[in-house]
Amino acid sequence: MDASHASLRDDYEVSCEEVDLLVDLARRRPGVLGARITGGGFGGCTVNLVQRSAVDSLREEVLGEYRRRTGIGARLYLSDAADGARLR
């Protein structure tokens, strides 16, 4: 995930300072396994792989620090991993 974000940021130039900050803040948190930009780029969303035990800390620390640095409120949406598509 880290290499993917770096490529989207550096090779394709589809990230922005705000998204890079979210990714950086998330990566520094214990329990975060990876973070990267997702979606259309140019200031959209990040996807983060986070251990369940670290979700509350991520929400408080990352979103709080992001608001302090940018003045922008961010949202966190939780999703569980699924088995994915399969044939019946």
PDB file of C-alpha atoms in Angstrom:
ATOM      1  CA  MET A   1       0.000   0.000   0.000  1.00  0.00           C
ATOM      2  CA  ASP A   2       2.844   2.358   0.792  1.00  0.00           C
ATOM      3  CA  ALA A   3       4.460   1.853  -2.621  1.00  0.00           C
ATOM      4  CA  SER A   4       1.097   2.288  -4.323  1.00  0.00           C
ATOM      5  CA  HIS A   5       0.542   5.628  -2.614  1.00  0.00           C
ATOM      6  CA  ALA A   6       4.060   6.785  -3.476  1.00  0.00           C
ATOM      7  CA  SER A   7       3.493   5.880  -7.125  1.00  0.00           C
ATOM      8  CA  LEU A   8       0.144   7.652  -7.312  1.00  0.00           C
ATOM      9  CA  ARG A   9       1.665  10.693  -5.594  1.00  0.00           C
ATOM     10  CA  ASP A  10       4.990  10.833  -7.454  1.00  0.00           C
ATOM     11  CA  ASP A  11       4.538   9.056 -10.793  1.00  0.00           C
ATOM     12  CA  TYR A  12       0.949  10.004 -11.591  1.00  0.00           C
ATOM     13  CA  GLU A  13       0.729  13.172  -9.481  1.00  0.00           C
ATOM     14  CA  VAL A  14      -2.885  12.517  -8.478  1.00  0.00           C
ATOM     15  CA  SER A  15      -2.522  13.189  -4.759  1.00  0.00           C
ATOM     16  CA  CYS A  16      -2.468  16.468  -2.857  1.00  0.00           C
ATOM     17  CA  GLU A  17      -0.983  17.797   0.382  1.00  0.00           C
ATOM     18  CA  GLU A  18      -4.118  17.050   2.395  1.00  0.00           C
ATOM     19  CA  VAL A  19      -4.328  13.422   1.287  1.00  0.00           C
ATOM     20  CA  ASP A  20      -0.587  12.953   1.760  1.00  0.00           C
ATOM     21  CA  LEU A  21      -0.989  14.285   5.298  1.00  0.00           C
ATOM     22  CA  LEU A  22      -3.808  11.836   6.070  1.00  0.00           C
ATOM     23  CA  VAL A  23      -1.693   8.952   4.772  1.00  0.00           C
ATOM     24  CA  ASP A  24       1.362  10.082   6.729  1.00  0.00           C
ATOM     25  CA  LEU A  25      -0.572  10.563   9.964  1.00  0.00           C
ATOM     26  CA  ALA A  26      -2.213   7.145   9.618  1.00  0.00           C
ATOM     27  CA  ARG A  27       1.050   5.343   8.862  1.00  0.00           C
ATOM     28  CA  ARG A  28       2.580   6.661  12.089  1.00  0.00           C
ATOM     29  CA  ARG A  29      -0.122   5.081  14.258  1.00  0.00           C
ATOM     30  CA  PRO A  30       0.462   1.705  15.884  1.00  0.00           C
ATOM     31  CA  GLY A  31      -1.840  -0.904  14.389  1.00  0.00           C
ATOM     32  CA  VAL A  32      -1.958   0.662  10.926  1.00  0.00           C
ATOM     33  CA  LEU A  33      -0.719  -1.871   8.390  1.00  0.00           C
ATOM     34  CA  GLY A  34      -0.893   0.416   5.353  1.00  0.00           C
ATOM     35  CA  ALA A  35      -2.446   3.578   3.956  1.00  0.00           C
ATOM     36  CA  ARG A  36      -2.901   5.023   0.483  1.00  0.00           C
ATOM     37  CA  ILE A  37      -5.010   7.349  -1.616  1.00  0.00           C
ATOM     38  CA  THR A  38      -8.075   5.795  -3.194  1.00  0.00           C
ATOM     39  CA  GLY A  39     -10.720   6.956  -5.618  1.00  0.00           C
ATOM     40  CA  GLY A  40     -10.285   9.550  -8.307  1.00  0.00           C
ATOM     41  CA  GLY A  41      -7.411  11.361  -6.696  1.00  0.00           C
ATOM     42  CA  PHE A  42      -6.874  15.089  -6.396  1.00  0.00           C
ATOM     43  CA  GLY A  43      -8.089  15.249  -2.803  1.00  0.00           C
ATOM     44  CA  GLY A  44     -10.477  12.415  -2.206  1.00  0.00           C
ATOM     45  CA  CYS A  45     -10.134   9.586   0.246  1.00  0.00           C
ATOM     46  CA  THR A  46      -7.591   7.281   1.769  1.00  0.00           C
ATOM     47  CA  VAL A  47      -7.961   3.604   2.532  1.00  0.00           C
ATOM     48  CA  ASN A  48      -6.217   2.272   5.602  1.00  0.00           C
ATOM     49  CA  LEU A  49      -5.682  -1.278   6.798  1.00  0.00           C
ATOM     50  CA  VAL A  50      -6.028  -1.067  10.558  1.00  0.00           C
ATOM     51  CA  GLN A  51      -6.126  -3.622  13.332  1.00  0.00           C
ATOM     52  CA  ARG A  52      -9.473  -3.530  15.133  1.00  0.00           C
ATOM     53  CA  SER A  53      -7.796  -2.614  18.400  1.00  0.00           C
ATOM     54  CA  ALA A  54      -6.332   0.528  16.792  1.00  0.00           C
ATOM     55  CA  VAL A  55      -9.477   1.962  15.175  1.00  0.00           C
ATOM     56  CA  ASP A  56     -10.517   4.244  18.046  1.00  0.00           C
ATOM     57  CA  SER A  57      -6.985   5.588  18.414  1.00  0.00           C
ATOM     58  CA  LEU A  58      -6.764   6.185  14.663  1.00  0.00           C
ATOM     59  CA  ARG A  59     -10.065   8.057  14.694  1.00  0.00           C
ATOM     60  CA  GLU A  60      -9.102  10.305  17.603  1.00  0.00           C
ATOM     61  CA  GLU A  61      -5.444  10.941  16.846  1.00  0.00           C
ATOM     62  CA  VAL A  62      -5.418  11.171  13.056  1.00  0.00           C
ATOM     63  CA  LEU A  63      -8.648  13.086  12.585  1.00  0.00           C
ATOM     64  CA  GLY A  64      -7.802  15.431  15.453  1.00  0.00           C
ATOM     65  CA  GLU A  65      -4.305  16.171  14.185  1.00  0.00           C
ATOM     66  CA  TYR A  66      -5.597  16.566  10.623  1.00  0.00           C
ATOM     67  CA  ARG A  67      -8.144  19.164  11.766  1.00  0.00           C
ATOM     68  CA  ARG A  68      -5.485  21.000  13.802  1.00  0.00           C
ATOM     69  CA  ARG A  69      -3.135  21.205  10.825  1.00  0.00           C
ATOM     70  CA  THR A  70      -5.597  21.943   8.044  1.00  0.00           C
ATOM     71  CA  GLY A  71      -8.760  23.311   9.636  1.00  0.00           C
ATOM     72  CA  ILE A  72     -10.662  20.650   7.690  1.00  0.00           C
ATOM     73  CA  GLY A  73     -12.873  18.030   9.326  1.00  0.00           C
ATOM     74  CA  ALA A  74     -12.424  14.528   7.924  1.00  0.00           C
ATOM     75  CA  ARG A  75     -14.685  11.496   8.316  1.00  0.00           C
ATOM     76  CA  LEU A  76     -13.828   7.894   9.004  1.00  0.00           C
ATOM     77  CA  TYR A  77     -15.916   5.088   7.539  1.00  0.00           C
ATOM     78  CA  LEU A  78     -15.418   1.548   8.789  1.00  0.00           C
ATOM     79  CA  SER A  79     -15.608  -1.491   6.577  1.00  0.00           C
ATOM     80  CA  ASP A  80     -14.808  -5.117   7.284  1.00  0.00           C
ATOM     81  CA  ALA A  81     -12.871  -7.280   4.867  1.00  0.00           C
ATOM     82  CA  ALA A  82     -15.054  -9.774   2.993  1.00  0.00           C
ATOM     83  CA  ASP A  83     -14.408 -13.002   1.145  1.00  0.00           C
ATOM     84  CA  GLY A  84     -14.924 -11.232  -2.180  1.00  0.00           C
ATOM     85  CA  ALA A  85     -16.638 -12.400  -5.328  1.00  0.00           C
ATOM     86  CA  ARG A  86     -17.042 -16.101  -6.048  1.00  0.00           C
ATOM     87  CA  LEU A  87     -18.914 -18.455  -8.329  1.00  0.00           C
ATOM     88  CA  ARG A  88     -22.073 -20.126  -7.031  1.00  0.00           C
TER      89      ARG A  88
END
